[in-house]
Amino acid sequence: MRFARKAGIDDASLCKAVKDAEKGLLDADLGGGVIKQRVARSGGGKSGGFRTLILFRIGELAFFVHGFAKNEQANIDDDELIALRKLAEVMLHYDEEALGLALANKTLIEVNCDEKTIP
């Protein structure tokens, strides 16, 4: 996620957000495969950190699609949520070929978590 790179959020922080979600520790389930997870700022805690929107299917796929600082944006609006749910409907059904193509053309950027890779 380009936002993460610009904001200085490392892969470990993104991985923690997904691992927490896999344990059922969600900041918000927005429905339709969209969740919101807080991610700590470098050197800080979650409360002053960032909000990330993730297209998520437990144990299978996690796509970080949007991130924002709470002081810059309180939340997303209804139209954005509708669009994210439609995007989740498509992306959470990607097969290996679609994932490979998206990674090859840099539409997606991989996040490495231990031995596991999260697009």
mmCIF file of C-alpha atoms in Angstrom:
data_model
loop_
_atom_site.group_PDB
_atom_site.id
_atom_site.type_symbol
_atom_site.label_atom_id
_atom_site.label_comp_id
_atom_site.label_asym_id
_atom_site.label_seq_id
_atom_site.Cartn_x
_atom_site.Cartn_y
_atom_site.Cartn_z
ATOM 1 C CA MET A 1 0.000 0.000 0.000
ATOM 2 C CA ARG A 2 1.580 3.244 -1.120
ATOM 3 C CA PHE A 3 0.022 5.077 1.810
ATOM 4 C CA ALA A 4 1.912 2.828 4.238
ATOM 5 C CA ARG A 5 5.230 3.482 2.544
ATOM 6 C CA LYS A 6 4.685 7.268 2.510
ATOM 7 C CA ALA A 7 3.561 7.266 6.161
ATOM 8 C CA GLY A 8 6.511 5.121 7.231
ATOM 9 C CA ILE A 9 4.364 2.152 8.299
ATOM 10 C CA ASP A 10 6.466 -0.989 8.160
ATOM 11 C CA ASP A 11 5.430 -4.463 7.056
ATOM 12 C CA ALA A 12 5.466 -5.701 10.670
ATOM 13 C CA SER A 13 2.743 -3.198 11.616
ATOM 14 C CA LEU A 14 0.616 -4.176 8.622
ATOM 15 C CA CYS A 15 1.129 -7.856 9.456
ATOM 16 C CA LYS A 16 0.052 -7.250 13.042
ATOM 17 C CA ALA A 17 -3.189 -5.664 11.796
ATOM 18 C CA VAL A 18 -3.958 -8.781 9.733
ATOM 19 C CA LYS A 19 -2.921 -11.199 12.483
ATOM 20 C CA ASP A 20 -5.173 -9.370 14.936
ATOM 21 C CA ALA A 21 -8.056 -9.572 12.440
ATOM 22 C CA GLU A 22 -7.472 -13.304 12.009
ATOM 23 C CA LYS A 23 -7.837 -13.658 15.789
ATOM 24 C CA GLY A 24 -11.155 -11.802 15.637
ATOM 25 C CA LEU A 25 -9.693 -8.583 17.046
ATOM 26 C CA LEU A 26 -11.353 -6.160 14.643
ATOM 27 C CA ASP A 27 -11.574 -2.422 15.147
ATOM 28 C CA ALA A 28 -14.636 -2.420 12.895
ATOM 29 C CA ASP A 29 -16.324 -4.883 10.563
ATOM 30 C CA LEU A 30 -17.831 -2.702 7.847
ATOM 31 C CA GLY A 31 -19.520 -5.619 6.109
ATOM 32 C CA GLY A 32 -19.061 -7.165 2.696
ATOM 33 C CA GLY A 33 -15.471 -8.212 3.387
ATOM 34 C CA VAL A 34 -14.319 -4.737 4.442
ATOM 35 C CA ILE A 35 -12.730 -4.168 7.848
ATOM 36 C CA LYS A 36 -11.086 -1.220 9.559
ATOM 37 C CA GLN A 37 -7.934 -1.786 11.590
ATOM 38 C CA ARG A 38 -5.819 0.707 13.468
ATOM 39 C CA VAL A 39 -2.090 0.687 12.793
ATOM 40 C CA ALA A 40 0.453 2.355 15.062
ATOM 41 C CA ARG A 41 2.641 5.199 13.875
ATOM 42 C CA SER A 42 6.340 4.471 13.888
ATOM 43 C CA GLY A 43 7.443 4.954 17.499
ATOM 44 C CA GLY A 44 3.874 5.497 18.688
ATOM 45 C CA GLY A 45 0.730 3.689 19.680
ATOM 46 C CA LYS A 46 -2.446 2.806 17.829
ATOM 47 C CA SER A 47 -4.544 5.604 19.328
ATOM 48 C CA GLY A 48 -2.523 8.304 17.563
ATOM 49 C CA GLY A 49 -1.863 6.161 14.529
ATOM 50 C CA PHE A 50 -3.574 5.412 11.274
ATOM 51 C CA ARG A 51 -6.783 3.740 10.200
ATOM 52 C CA THR A 52 -6.506 1.202 7.421
ATOM 53 C CA LEU A 53 -9.283 -0.285 5.356
ATOM 54 C CA ILE A 54 -8.675 -3.895 4.437
ATOM 55 C CA LEU A 55 -10.529 -6.203 2.099
ATOM 56 C CA PHE A 56 -10.420 -9.339 4.199
ATOM 57 C CA ARG A 57 -11.272 -13.020 4.047
ATOM 58 C CA ILE A 58 -9.997 -14.742 7.175
ATOM 59 C CA GLY A 59 -7.073 -17.089 6.634
ATOM 60 C CA GLU A 60 -6.998 -16.452 2.903
ATOM 61 C CA LEU A 61 -6.667 -12.898 1.623
ATOM 62 C CA ALA A 62 -6.060 -9.408 2.948
ATOM 63 C CA PHE A 63 -5.758 -6.351 0.722
ATOM 64 C CA PHE A 64 -4.868 -2.997 2.272
ATOM 65 C CA VAL A 65 -6.782 -0.573 0.074
ATOM 66 C CA HIS A 66 -6.878 2.705 1.979
ATOM 67 C CA GLY A 67 -5.245 4.365 4.936
ATOM 68 C CA PHE A 68 -5.661 7.674 6.696
ATOM 69 C CA ALA A 69 -4.668 9.500 9.830
ATOM 70 C CA LYS A 70 -7.604 10.066 12.164
ATOM 71 C CA ASN A 71 -6.768 13.770 12.418
ATOM 72 C CA GLU A 72 -7.042 14.093 8.619
ATOM 73 C CA GLN A 73 -10.232 12.105 8.059
ATOM 74 C CA ALA A 74 -12.761 11.037 10.674
ATOM 75 C CA ASN A 75 -14.180 8.169 8.647
ATOM 76 C CA ILE A 76 -15.226 7.176 5.151
ATOM 77 C CA ASP A 77 -18.575 8.195 3.716
ATOM 78 C CA ASP A 78 -21.370 5.872 2.612
ATOM 79 C CA ASP A 79 -20.482 6.125 -1.091
ATOM 80 C CA GLU A 80 -16.882 5.110 -0.378
ATOM 81 C CA LEU A 81 -18.059 2.146 1.690
ATOM 82 C CA ILE A 82 -20.364 0.981 -1.103
ATOM 83 C CA ALA A 83 -17.465 1.187 -3.577
ATOM 84 C CA LEU A 84 -15.158 -0.710 -1.198
ATOM 85 C CA ARG A 85 -17.714 -3.489 -0.763
ATOM 86 C CA LYS A 86 -17.984 -3.817 -4.554
ATOM 87 C CA LEU A 87 -14.192 -3.922 -4.807
ATOM 88 C CA ALA A 88 -14.075 -6.600 -2.087
ATOM 89 C CA GLU A 89 -16.611 -8.659 -4.004
ATOM 90 C CA VAL A 90 -14.199 -8.770 -6.941
ATOM 91 C CA MET A 91 -10.791 -8.908 -5.277
ATOM 92 C CA LEU A 92 -11.628 -11.470 -2.605
ATOM 93 C CA HIS A 93 -12.400 -13.902 -5.424
ATOM 94 C CA TYR A 94 -9.045 -13.452 -7.191
ATOM 95 C CA ASP A 95 -7.457 -16.755 -8.124
ATOM 96 C CA GLU A 96 -3.695 -17.387 -8.270
ATOM 97 C CA GLU A 97 -3.513 -16.183 -11.873
ATOM 98 C CA ALA A 98 -5.269 -12.878 -11.124
ATOM 99 C CA LEU A 99 -3.082 -12.325 -8.057
ATOM 100 C CA GLY A 100 0.058 -13.086 -10.039
ATOM 101 C CA LEU A 101 -0.912 -10.664 -12.788
ATOM 102 C CA ALA A 102 -1.760 -7.877 -10.324
ATOM 103 C CA LEU A 103 1.580 -8.375 -8.560
ATOM 104 C CA ALA A 104 3.511 -8.524 -11.845
ATOM 105 C CA ASN A 105 2.039 -5.263 -13.123
ATOM 106 C CA LYS A 106 2.448 -3.686 -9.672
ATOM 107 C CA THR A 107 -1.269 -3.073 -9.161
ATOM 108 C CA LEU A 108 -0.671 -4.902 -5.861
ATOM 109 C CA ILE A 109 2.382 -4.758 -3.628
ATOM 110 C CA GLU A 110 3.182 -7.707 -1.378
ATOM 111 C CA VAL A 111 3.625 -7.393 2.365
ATOM 112 C CA ASN A 112 5.864 -10.087 3.812
ATOM 113 C CA CYS A 113 4.861 -11.572 7.158
ATOM 114 C CA ASP A 114 7.203 -14.255 8.383
ATOM 115 C CA GLU A 115 6.947 -16.947 5.701
ATOM 116 C CA LYS A 116 3.526 -15.733 4.589
ATOM 117 C CA THR A 117 2.974 -13.044 1.960
ATOM 118 C CA ILE A 118 -0.007 -10.722 2.154
ATOM 119 C CA PRO A 119 -0.980 -8.847 -1.026
#
